[in-house]
Short mmCIF file of C-alpha atoms (C1' of nucleotides) in Angstrom, two decimals:
data_model
loop_
_atom_site.label_atom_id
_atom_site.label_comp_id
_atom_site.label_asym_id
_atom_site.label_seq_id
_atom_site.Cartn_x
_atom_site.Cartn_y
_atom_site.Cartn_z
CA MET P 92 -26.98 -42.36 -3.00
CA ILE P 93 -28.57 -39.52 -1.25
CA ASN P 94 -31.07 -37.27 -3.19
CA LEU P 95 -29.71 -33.65 -3.62
CA ARG P 96 -32.61 -32.36 -5.95
CA ARG P 97 -35.04 -29.80 -4.46
CA PRO P 98 -37.77 -30.38 -6.79
CA ILE P 99 -39.52 -27.18 -6.58
CA ASP P 100 -36.46 -24.91 -6.26
CA THR P 101 -35.38 -24.88 -9.63
CA ARG P 102 -38.13 -23.30 -11.19
CA ASP P 103 -37.96 -20.21 -8.88
CA ARG P 104 -34.39 -20.49 -9.02
CA ALA P 105 -34.97 -20.44 -12.71
CA LEU P 106 -37.02 -17.17 -12.71
CA GLN P 107 -34.89 -15.54 -10.27
CA VAL P 108 -31.54 -16.12 -12.23
CA ALA P 109 -33.19 -15.48 -15.72
CA ARG P 110 -34.56 -12.27 -14.45
CA GLU P 111 -30.84 -11.31 -13.20
CA LEU P 112 -29.32 -12.11 -16.49
CA PHE P 113 -32.22 -10.68 -18.53
CA ALA P 114 -31.84 -7.84 -16.78
CA GLU P 115 -27.83 -7.51 -17.60
CA ARG P 116 -27.47 -9.04 -20.95
CA GLY P 117 -30.98 -8.65 -22.54
CA TYR P 118 -33.07 -11.63 -24.02
CA ARG P 119 -31.05 -12.35 -26.90
CA GLY P 120 -27.77 -11.86 -25.04
CA THR P 121 -29.12 -14.60 -22.47
CA SER P 122 -28.57 -18.19 -23.73
CA LEU P 123 -30.65 -21.09 -21.78
CA ARG P 124 -27.29 -22.64 -21.04
CA ASP P 125 -26.09 -19.54 -19.03
CA ILE P 126 -29.02 -19.66 -17.05
CA ALA P 127 -28.65 -23.28 -16.29
CA LYS P 128 -25.19 -23.03 -15.63
CA ARG P 129 -25.67 -20.52 -13.06
CA ILE P 130 -28.46 -22.89 -11.49
CA GLY P 131 -26.39 -26.12 -11.60
CA VAL P 132 -28.24 -27.67 -13.95
CA LYS P 133 -28.34 -28.69 -17.97
CA ALA P 134 -30.13 -26.54 -20.31
CA PRO P 135 -32.98 -29.18 -21.07
CA SER P 136 -34.09 -29.53 -17.69
CA LEU P 137 -35.18 -26.12 -17.85
CA LEU P 138 -37.57 -27.04 -20.45
CA HIS P 139 -39.02 -29.02 -18.06
CA HIS P 140 -40.41 -26.30 -16.34
CA PHE P 141 -41.23 -23.72 -18.97
CA PRO P 142 -42.29 -24.74 -22.48
CA SER P 143 -39.61 -22.46 -24.49
CA LYS P 144 -37.13 -19.75 -23.65
CA GLN P 145 -39.74 -17.13 -24.66
CA GLN P 146 -42.35 -18.12 -22.29
CA LEU P 147 -39.38 -18.25 -19.18
CA TYR P 148 -38.87 -14.47 -20.41
CA LEU P 149 -42.68 -14.09 -20.52
CA ALA P 150 -43.22 -15.55 -16.74
CA VAL P 151 -40.07 -13.28 -15.87
CA LEU P 152 -41.82 -10.43 -17.32
CA ASP P 153 -45.56 -11.21 -15.59
CA GLN P 154 -43.58 -11.24 -12.32
CA LEU P 155 -42.16 -7.86 -12.74
CA PHE P 156 -45.37 -6.62 -13.48
CA GLU P 157 -47.47 -8.05 -10.69
CA SER P 158 -45.02 -6.75 -8.29
CA VAL P 159 -45.38 -3.07 -10.14
CA GLU P 160 -49.14 -3.64 -9.81
CA ASP P 161 -49.02 -4.63 -5.83
CA ALA P 162 -46.72 -1.29 -5.32
CA THR P 163 -49.03 0.75 -7.37
CA LYS P 164 -52.23 -0.35 -5.38
CA ALA P 165 -50.09 0.38 -2.04
CA ILE P 166 -50.13 3.81 -3.03
CA VAL P 167 -53.04 5.30 -3.81
CA TRP P 168 -55.17 4.62 -0.67
CA THR P 169 -54.60 7.77 1.79
CA HIS P 170 -56.62 10.55 3.00
CA ASP P 171 -54.12 13.21 2.29
CA SER P 172 -54.54 15.88 -0.32
CA ARG P 173 -53.50 15.23 -3.99
CA GLN P 174 -50.50 17.17 -3.54
CA GLU P 175 -49.24 14.99 -0.61
CA ARG P 176 -49.97 12.01 -2.22
CA MET P 177 -48.23 12.96 -5.22
CA ARG P 178 -45.21 13.45 -3.05
CA GLN P 179 -45.94 10.37 -1.35
CA ALA P 180 -45.90 8.45 -4.61
CA VAL P 181 -42.69 9.80 -6.13
CA ALA P 182 -40.80 8.94 -3.18
CA ASP P 183 -42.42 5.65 -3.19
CA MET P 184 -41.79 4.91 -7.07
CA VAL P 185 -38.00 5.70 -6.47
CA ASP P 186 -37.86 3.51 -3.36
CA PHE P 187 -39.65 0.65 -5.27
CA ILE P 188 -37.49 1.03 -8.48
CA ALA P 189 -34.05 1.39 -6.07
CA SER P 190 -34.95 -1.63 -4.61
CA HIS P 191 -35.99 -3.55 -7.91
CA PRO P 192 -32.85 -2.82 -10.20
CA ASP P 193 -33.35 -5.85 -12.46
CA LEU P 194 -36.69 -4.83 -13.01
CA VAL P 195 -36.04 -1.54 -14.34
CA ARG P 196 -33.41 -2.48 -16.61
CA ILE P 197 -35.84 -5.35 -18.16
CA MET P 198 -38.54 -3.00 -18.20
CA TRP P 199 -36.67 -0.12 -19.99
CA LYS P 200 -34.67 -2.37 -22.59
CA GLU P 201 -38.58 -4.06 -23.48
CA MET P 202 -39.88 -0.35 -23.89
CA ALA P 203 -37.03 0.60 -26.17
CA ASP P 204 -36.99 -2.53 -27.88
CA GLU P 205 -39.01 -2.57 -31.46
CA SER P 206 -38.62 -6.18 -31.83
CA GLY P 207 -39.06 -7.09 -28.37
CA VAL P 208 -40.48 -10.46 -27.18
CA GLY P 209 -42.84 -8.95 -24.54
CA ARG P 210 -44.93 -6.48 -26.79
CA GLN P 211 -48.02 -7.83 -26.26
CA VAL P 212 -47.23 -7.86 -22.38
CA LEU P 213 -46.23 -4.64 -22.47
CA LYS P 214 -49.42 -3.70 -24.46
CA ARG P 215 -51.79 -5.13 -21.94
CA ARG P 216 -50.44 -4.44 -18.80
CA LEU P 217 -48.51 -1.00 -19.31
CA PRO P 218 -51.63 1.36 -20.49
CA PRO P 219 -53.64 1.02 -17.14
CA LEU P 220 -50.69 1.69 -15.21
CA PHE P 221 -50.66 4.87 -17.05
CA SER P 222 -54.05 5.45 -17.09
CA THR P 223 -54.20 5.32 -13.40
CA ALA P 224 -51.76 7.81 -13.06
CA VAL P 225 -53.56 9.68 -15.68
CA LYS P 226 -56.56 9.87 -13.71
CA PHE P 227 -55.21 11.03 -10.66
CA ILE P 228 -53.56 14.09 -12.03
CA PHE P 229 -56.78 14.84 -14.08
CA ARG P 230 -58.88 14.94 -11.00
CA GLY P 231 -56.35 17.23 -9.39
CA GLN P 232 -56.37 19.61 -12.02
CA ARG P 233 -60.14 19.85 -11.89
CA ASP P 234 -59.70 20.65 -8.25
CA GLY P 235 -57.34 23.00 -8.71
CA GLU P 236 -54.49 21.43 -6.92
CA PHE P 237 -52.34 20.85 -10.37
CA ARG P 238 -51.48 23.25 -13.19
CA SER P 239 -54.02 22.40 -15.79
CA GLU P 240 -51.81 23.27 -18.92
CA VAL P 241 -49.81 20.39 -18.24
CA ASP P 242 -50.90 17.73 -20.39
CA PRO P 243 -51.12 14.79 -18.24
CA LEU P 244 -50.24 11.75 -20.06
CA HIS P 245 -47.43 13.77 -21.61
CA PHE P 246 -46.45 14.59 -17.94
CA MET P 247 -46.29 10.50 -17.14
CA TRP P 248 -43.89 9.50 -20.09
CA GLY P 249 -41.78 12.36 -18.64
CA LEU P 250 -41.73 11.07 -14.99
CA ASN P 251 -41.50 7.14 -16.32
CA ALA P 252 -38.18 8.26 -18.35
CA ILE P 253 -36.77 10.45 -15.52
CA THR P 254 -37.35 7.98 -13.01
CA ILE P 255 -36.94 4.33 -14.50
CA GLY P 256 -34.77 5.64 -17.36
CA TYR P 257 -32.46 7.34 -14.81
CA PHE P 258 -32.06 4.29 -12.95
CA ALA P 259 -31.45 2.24 -16.10
CA ILE P 260 -28.46 3.89 -16.96
CA SER P 261 -27.30 3.49 -13.13
CA ALA P 262 -24.71 0.54 -14.48
CA MET P 263 -23.15 2.96 -16.83
CA ILE P 264 -22.89 6.09 -14.37
CA GLN P 265 -21.08 3.16 -11.82
CA ARG P 266 -18.52 2.44 -14.90
CA LEU P 267 -17.88 5.85 -15.87
CA TRP P 268 -18.05 8.35 -12.69
CA SER P 269 -17.79 5.76 -10.09
CA ILE P 270 -20.76 6.65 -8.31
CA ASN P 271 -23.52 4.06 -7.65
CA LEU P 272 -26.85 5.83 -8.05
CA LEU P 273 -28.23 2.78 -5.91
CA GLU P 274 -26.77 4.15 -2.35
CA HIS P 275 -29.00 5.09 0.06
CA ALA P 276 -27.78 8.62 0.22
CA MET P 277 -27.74 8.79 -3.62
CA ILE P 278 -31.34 7.52 -3.47
CA ASP P 279 -32.56 10.27 -0.67
CA ARG P 280 -31.34 13.00 -3.29
CA ARG P 281 -32.69 11.49 -5.77
CA LYS P 282 -36.03 11.36 -4.08
CA ARG P 283 -35.42 15.23 -3.10
CA GLU P 284 -34.87 16.15 -6.73
CA LEU P 285 -37.69 14.68 -8.11
CA THR P 286 -40.41 15.79 -5.51
CA ASP P 287 -39.10 19.18 -6.05
CA MET P 288 -39.24 18.95 -10.07
CA VAL P 289 -42.57 17.61 -9.74
CA GLU P 290 -43.92 20.34 -7.31
CA ARG P 291 -42.04 23.22 -9.63
CA THR P 292 -43.71 21.84 -12.62
CA LEU P 293 -47.15 20.23 -11.34
CA PHE P 294 -48.39 21.75 -8.28
CA THR P 295 -50.26 24.80 -8.34
CA PHE P 296 -49.28 27.20 -4.95
CA MET D 252 -21.49 -5.32 -69.72
CA ILE D 253 -22.12 -2.21 -68.16
CA ASN D 254 -20.57 -1.57 -64.55
CA LEU D 255 -23.35 -1.25 -61.89
CA ARG D 256 -21.15 -1.08 -59.01
CA ARG D 257 -20.40 2.25 -57.10
CA PRO D 258 -17.40 1.19 -55.19
CA ILE D 259 -17.64 4.07 -52.48
CA ASP D 260 -21.58 4.24 -52.21
CA THR D 261 -21.26 0.66 -50.69
CA ARG D 262 -19.60 1.65 -47.66
CA ASP D 263 -21.89 4.51 -47.01
CA ARG D 264 -25.07 2.59 -47.33
CA ALA D 265 -23.77 -0.07 -44.99
CA LEU D 266 -22.83 2.55 -42.28
CA GLN D 267 -26.55 4.18 -42.95
CA VAL D 268 -28.47 1.02 -42.89
CA ALA D 269 -26.61 -0.65 -40.08
CA ARG D 270 -27.26 2.56 -37.76
CA GLU D 271 -31.18 1.92 -39.27
CA LEU D 272 -31.28 -1.59 -37.75
CA PHE D 273 -28.96 -1.43 -35.02
CA ALA D 274 -31.42 1.33 -33.82
CA GLU D 275 -34.10 -1.08 -34.50
CA ARG D 276 -33.26 -4.56 -33.17
CA GLY D 277 -30.25 -3.86 -31.16
CA TYR D 278 -26.58 -5.42 -32.05
CA ARG D 279 -27.13 -8.89 -31.25
CA GLY D 280 -30.83 -8.52 -32.84
CA THR D 281 -29.30 -7.45 -36.38
CA SER D 282 -27.06 -10.02 -38.49
CA LEU D 283 -24.80 -8.95 -41.38
CA ARG D 284 -26.87 -10.72 -43.80
CA ASP D 285 -29.84 -8.68 -42.89
CA ILE D 286 -27.61 -5.47 -43.50
CA ALA D 287 -26.45 -7.15 -46.55
CA LYS D 288 -29.92 -7.95 -47.73
CA ARG D 289 -31.15 -4.44 -47.74
CA ILE D 290 -27.99 -3.02 -49.68
CA GLY D 291 -28.69 -5.71 -52.38
CA VAL D 292 -25.31 -7.59 -51.54
CA LYS D 293 -24.24 -10.67 -49.76
CA ALA D 294 -22.76 -10.70 -46.48
CA PRO D 295 -19.04 -11.37 -47.05
CA SER D 296 -18.67 -8.24 -49.15
CA LEU D 297 -19.35 -5.86 -45.84
CA LEU D 298 -16.20 -7.49 -44.29
CA HIS D 299 -14.32 -6.22 -47.36
CA HIS D 300 -15.28 -2.62 -46.11
CA PHE D 301 -14.97 -3.21 -42.40
CA PRO D 302 -13.19 -6.01 -40.84
CA SER D 303 -15.83 -7.28 -38.59
CA LYS D 304 -19.30 -6.67 -37.36
CA GLN D 305 -18.28 -5.48 -34.42
CA GLN D 306 -16.06 -2.69 -36.23
CA LEU D 307 -18.83 -1.78 -38.45
CA TYR D 308 -20.93 -1.14 -35.21
CA LEU D 309 -18.26 1.05 -33.99
CA ALA D 310 -18.02 2.78 -37.32
CA VAL D 311 -21.71 3.75 -36.66
CA LEU D 312 -21.01 4.82 -32.96
CA ASP D 313 -18.19 6.89 -34.03
CA GLN D 314 -20.30 8.39 -36.69
CA LEU D 315 -23.04 9.39 -34.19
CA PHE D 316 -20.86 10.70 -31.43
CA GLU D 317 -19.53 13.23 -34.49
CA SER D 318 -22.82 14.81 -34.93
CA VAL D 319 -23.62 14.97 -31.41
CA GLU D 320 -20.13 16.53 -30.82
CA ASP D 321 -20.67 18.89 -33.97
CA ALA D 322 -24.40 19.86 -32.55
CA THR D 323 -22.68 20.60 -29.31
CA LYS D 324 -20.18 22.76 -30.81
CA ALA D 325 -23.00 24.87 -32.69
CA ILE D 326 -24.73 25.72 -29.15
CA VAL D 327 -22.38 27.09 -27.25
CA TRP D 328 -21.12 30.58 -28.86
CA THR D 329 -23.53 32.86 -28.73
CA HIS D 330 -23.49 36.06 -26.41
CA ASP D 331 -26.52 35.85 -24.22
CA SER D 332 -27.22 35.51 -20.91
CA ARG D 333 -26.54 32.15 -19.47
CA GLN D 334 -30.25 31.49 -18.98
CA GLU D 335 -31.16 32.31 -22.49
CA ARG D 336 -28.08 30.09 -23.98
CA MET D 337 -29.57 27.43 -21.56
CA ARG D 338 -32.93 27.55 -22.72
CA GLN D 339 -31.73 27.76 -26.39
CA ALA D 340 -29.62 24.74 -25.63
CA VAL D 341 -32.53 22.60 -24.48
CA ALA D 342 -34.68 23.54 -27.47
CA ASP D 343 -31.69 22.96 -30.24
CA MET D 344 -31.02 19.37 -27.90
CA VAL D 345 -34.70 18.45 -28.73
CA ASP D 346 -34.57 19.45 -32.26
CA PHE D 347 -31.38 17.75 -32.75
CA ILE D 348 -32.93 14.51 -30.96
CA ALA D 349 -35.88 14.69 -32.68
CA SER D 350 -34.25 15.15 -36.18
CA HIS D 351 -31.35 11.82 -34.96
CA PRO D 352 -34.19 9.23 -34.12
CA ASP D 353 -31.82 6.31 -34.69
CA LEU D 354 -29.01 8.05 -32.90
CA VAL D 355 -30.77 8.09 -29.58
CA ARG D 356 -32.34 4.68 -29.74
CA ILE D 357 -28.75 3.13 -30.40
CA MET D 358 -27.00 5.79 -27.76
CA TRP D 359 -30.11 4.54 -25.11
CA LYS D 360 -29.79 0.91 -25.96
CA GLU D 361 -25.85 1.24 -25.38
CA MET D 362 -26.04 3.20 -22.05
CA ALA D 363 -28.70 0.69 -20.66
CA ASP D 364 -26.57 -2.30 -21.35
CA GLU D 365 -24.26 -3.57 -19.32
CA SER D 366 -22.26 -6.01 -22.21
CA GLY D 367 -22.52 -3.36 -24.55
CA VAL D 368 -19.71 -3.60 -27.47
CA GLY D 369 -19.40 0.19 -27.42
CA ARG D 370 -18.57 0.39 -23.68
CA GLN D 371 -14.88 1.55 -24.50
CA VAL D 372 -16.37 4.16 -27.14
CA LEU D 373 -18.99 5.46 -24.52
CA LYS D 374 -16.09 5.61 -21.61
CA ARG D 375 -13.98 8.04 -24.13
CA ARG D 376 -16.77 10.13 -25.23
CA LEU D 377 -19.25 10.57 -23.24
CA PRO D 378 -17.89 12.01 -19.97
CA PRO D 379 -16.15 14.91 -22.12
CA LEU D 380 -20.21 15.88 -23.27
CA PHE D 381 -21.20 15.89 -20.09
CA SER D 382 -18.30 17.83 -18.77
CA THR D 383 -19.03 20.56 -20.74
CA ALA D 384 -22.51 21.05 -19.52
CA VAL D 385 -21.73 20.61 -16.29
CA LYS D 386 -19.12 23.46 -16.31
CA PHE D 387 -21.65 25.60 -17.94
CA ILE D 388 -24.10 25.12 -15.23
CA PHE D 389 -21.37 25.34 -12.60
CA ARG D 390 -20.18 29.20 -13.82
CA GLY D 391 -23.86 29.89 -14.02
CA GLN D 392 -24.17 29.17 -10.25
CA ARG D 393 -21.01 31.32 -9.54
CA ASP D 394 -22.61 34.21 -11.16
CA GLY D 395 -26.04 33.37 -9.64
CA GLU D 396 -27.90 32.68 -12.64
CA PHE D 397 -28.65 29.06 -11.31
CA ARG D 398 -29.40 28.04 -8.28
CA SER D 399 -26.61 26.71 -6.25
CA GLU D 400 -28.47 23.68 -4.12
CA VAL D 401 -28.84 21.99 -7.57
CA ASP D 402 -25.95 19.46 -8.50
CA PRO D 403 -24.67 19.94 -11.93
CA LEU D 404 -23.57 16.18 -13.01
CA HIS D 405 -27.10 15.19 -11.33
CA PHE D 406 -29.03 17.57 -12.96
CA MET D 407 -27.46 16.54 -16.35
CA TRP D 408 -27.95 12.81 -15.94
CA GLY D 409 -31.56 13.66 -15.27
CA LEU D 410 -31.70 15.89 -18.34
CA ASN D 411 -30.09 13.21 -20.34
CA ALA D 412 -32.66 10.81 -19.12
CA ILE D 413 -35.61 13.15 -19.86
CA THR D 414 -34.58 13.90 -23.17
CA ILE D 415 -32.91 10.94 -24.99
CA GLY D 416 -34.71 8.60 -22.84
CA TYR D 417 -38.29 10.03 -23.51
CA PHE D 418 -37.40 9.99 -27.61
CA ALA D 419 -36.23 6.26 -27.13
CA ILE D 420 -39.54 5.13 -25.85
CA SER D 421 -41.30 7.01 -28.79
CA ALA D 422 -41.89 3.64 -30.89
CA MET D 423 -43.62 2.03 -27.69
CA ILE D 424 -45.74 5.34 -27.33
CA GLN D 425 -46.80 5.17 -30.94
CA ARG D 426 -47.64 1.25 -30.63
CA LEU D 427 -49.64 2.06 -27.43
CA TRP D 428 -51.29 5.40 -27.59
CA SER D 429 -51.06 6.08 -31.52
CA ILE D 430 -49.34 9.27 -30.69
CA ASN D 431 -46.16 10.46 -32.79
CA LEU D 432 -43.73 12.01 -30.36
CA LEU D 433 -41.69 12.77 -33.18
CA GLU D 434 -44.55 15.08 -34.83
CA HIS D 435 -43.82 18.45 -34.94
CA ALA D 436 -46.49 19.70 -32.79
CA MET D 437 -45.29 17.38 -30.63
CA ILE D 438 -41.73 18.18 -30.61
CA ASP D 439 -42.96 22.01 -30.03
CA ARG D 440 -44.57 20.84 -27.10
CA ARG D 441 -41.83 18.91 -25.58
CA LYS D 442 -39.47 22.03 -26.05
CA ARG D 443 -41.67 24.11 -24.02
CA GLU D 444 -42.57 21.69 -21.27
CA LEU D 445 -38.60 20.76 -21.29
CA THR D 446 -37.86 24.34 -20.86
CA ASP D 447 -40.39 25.00 -18.23
CA MET D 448 -38.73 22.35 -16.34
CA VAL D 449 -35.55 23.58 -16.48
CA GLU D 450 -36.37 27.20 -15.77
CA ARG D 451 -38.41 26.00 -12.71
CA THR D 452 -35.84 23.64 -11.21
CA LEU D 453 -32.65 25.43 -12.27
CA PHE D 454 -33.15 28.73 -12.81
CA THR D 455 -32.91 31.60 -9.87
CA PHE D 456 -35.75 34.25 -10.51
"C1'" DT A 100 -0.69 -4.49 -73.23
"C1'" DT A 101 -0.38 -6.46 -68.95
"C1'" DG A 102 -0.56 -6.62 -64.29
"C1'" DA A 103 -2.38 -5.28 -59.83
"C1'" DC A 104 -6.02 -4.35 -57.45
"C1'" DA A 105 -10.97 -3.20 -56.01
"C1'" DG A 106 -15.57 -4.91 -55.02
"C1'" DC A 107 -18.22 -8.58 -55.45
"C1'" DC A 108 -19.37 -13.35 -55.71
"C1'" DT A 109 -20.12 -18.50 -54.00
"C1'" DA A 110 -19.07 -22.49 -50.73
"C1'" DA A 111 -18.46 -23.56 -46.73
"C1'" DC A 112 -16.17 -23.89 -42.01
"C1'" DG A 113 -16.93 -24.44 -36.81
"C1'" DG A 114 -19.60 -22.59 -33.18
"C1'" DA A 115 -23.73 -21.23 -30.53
"C1'" DC A 116 -28.17 -21.72 -29.94
"C1'" DG A 117 -33.23 -23.65 -29.22
"C1'" DT A 118 -35.16 -27.68 -28.99
"C1'" DT A 119 -36.29 -32.86 -28.99
"C1'" DA A 120 -35.60 -37.63 -28.03
"C1'" DG A 121 -35.20 -40.87 -25.37
"C1'" DA A 122 -32.75 -43.09 -20.76
"C1'" DT A 123 -32.43 -43.33 -16.01
"C1'" DA A 124 -33.35 -42.51 -11.13
"C1'" DG A 125 -35.75 -41.63 -7.53
"C1'" DA A 126 -40.42 -40.44 -5.17
"C1'" DT A 127 -45.31 -41.48 -5.26
"C1'" DT A 128 -49.69 -43.90 -5.89
"C1'" DT A 129 -52.18 -47.93 -6.21
"C1'" DA R 186 -44.73 -54.81 -4.83
"C1'" DA R 187 -45.72 -52.92 -9.06
"C1'" DA R 188 -46.56 -48.80 -11.75
"C1'" DT R 189 -46.78 -44.43 -12.58
"C1'" DC R 190 -44.57 -40.02 -12.16
"C1'" DT R 191 -41.24 -36.27 -11.82
"C1'" DA R 192 -37.03 -34.04 -12.44
"C1'" DT R 193 -32.98 -34.63 -14.57
"C1'" DC R 194 -29.55 -36.22 -17.67
"C1'" DT R 195 -26.97 -37.13 -22.48
"C1'" DA R 196 -27.00 -36.99 -27.19
"C1'" DA R 197 -27.88 -34.82 -31.01
"C1'" DC R 198 -30.76 -32.03 -34.69
"C1'" DG R 199 -31.22 -28.08 -37.31
"C1'" DT R 200 -30.60 -23.31 -37.88
"C1'" DC R 201 -28.39 -19.25 -37.75
"C1'" DC R 202 -24.52 -16.66 -37.11
"C1'" DG R 203 -19.51 -14.19 -38.36
"C1'" DT R 204 -16.08 -15.25 -40.53
"C1'" DT R 205 -13.02 -17.20 -44.13
"C1'" DA R 206 -10.87 -19.46 -48.81
"C1'" DG R 207 -11.02 -18.69 -53.13
"C1'" DG R 208 -12.79 -17.51 -57.61
"C1'" DC R 209 -14.41 -13.87 -61.18
"C1'" DT R 210 -14.52 -9.37 -63.48
"C1'" DG R 211 -14.08 -4.63 -64.53
"C1'" DT R 212 -10.77 -0.73 -63.54
"C1'" DC R 213 -6.74 1.70 -63.65
"C1'" DA R 214 -1.74 2.50 -63.68
"C1'" DA R 215 2.73 1.34 -65.60
#
DNA sequence: TTGACAGCCTAACGGACGTTAGATAGATTT
DNA sequence: AAATCTATCTAACGTCCGTTAGGCTGTCAA
């Protein structure tokens, strides 16, 4: 009989499908059998590639954080003013988030969940991301480009809520108002709204 | 033997404990046995008061929406300018949310979840709440108090994310930065930040 | 006084889940 | 050619879950 198995594929497909399902239904709402079925494989086969369901989830989470960290690194190195770089960062952030809808939903579920499986991963990988942004804002304040009465960390928590949180509920908005926040026009509008907000609350003029 | 049972209590206690646990661990992460144990009762006894776990959850959700609707009604009827009423509404909203931490977390989980049990409840009760706010902003725009280039519905989604979303992750912030967002000083700060933001992005001066 | 009922209990059912054991078959290495 | 390894399978185990059946007991109305 012809060999229909493509060994290396299964692991990658598992990561991809797991990401989709975890984003949609959460960790507890997704069974290994669900993931396996969508790949066209039986559940125990997944445990050949990952030691447990929990480890599979953590692998997904790690992959997401890596793409976030890559995106973050890509933002920082330009020679514009800090105000211009901030504007650009917000726009890039929206683009990135909009093109990774699964990421936003998993990340947000993990942040909002108290009994989350990924607590350790968040504890390790989230503070450095915020720290980078906080330092950036702090330097801007020192140089008089950003308002000094703004608390950088609080500002970032708010910005986090209004970008990630905003898109995390896009599925509900689609259901209730039949408006797709991930559409091109909507993303552009959101970019403008957020940039405006950041300019008005953070920038000195 | 003395009768230690206080019949009416159990139902109320169940609603209260269920609200706490659903907020903390989500619908799927909370079992009837968990809820029952915390009340000091066995699981099947809960089904004497509620026909199923799902109905218990929906009862919790209904209760939450009622308190939100009550709070909303309390805001509207003053005779100040719309700008002043908006400022007041934001402050009241923060106070309300901070004093109902369970509400925020359940509501947010429900909004972010695609397979949520409470979809129907949200579909019925969320749009009217937003509609009230949207009409208010719309009238303010007509009278020149609010910027006309702001889209009221988008603005409200953003405001929703930055208030509810912000507090929904307070447990994580406590864990990662040892800062309690629900403390008095933090709530006041948040009130000021949000009022500032709303003034700067929505108000005409 | 008695019968209905409310509120709890124990026991257990059926199903879903994560996981393990062990077999099989093709690919790779020796 | 033989041995080993890799990726899958089937079968099943133990656990947890929501829910049901049925029994007990104290309360209260007729």
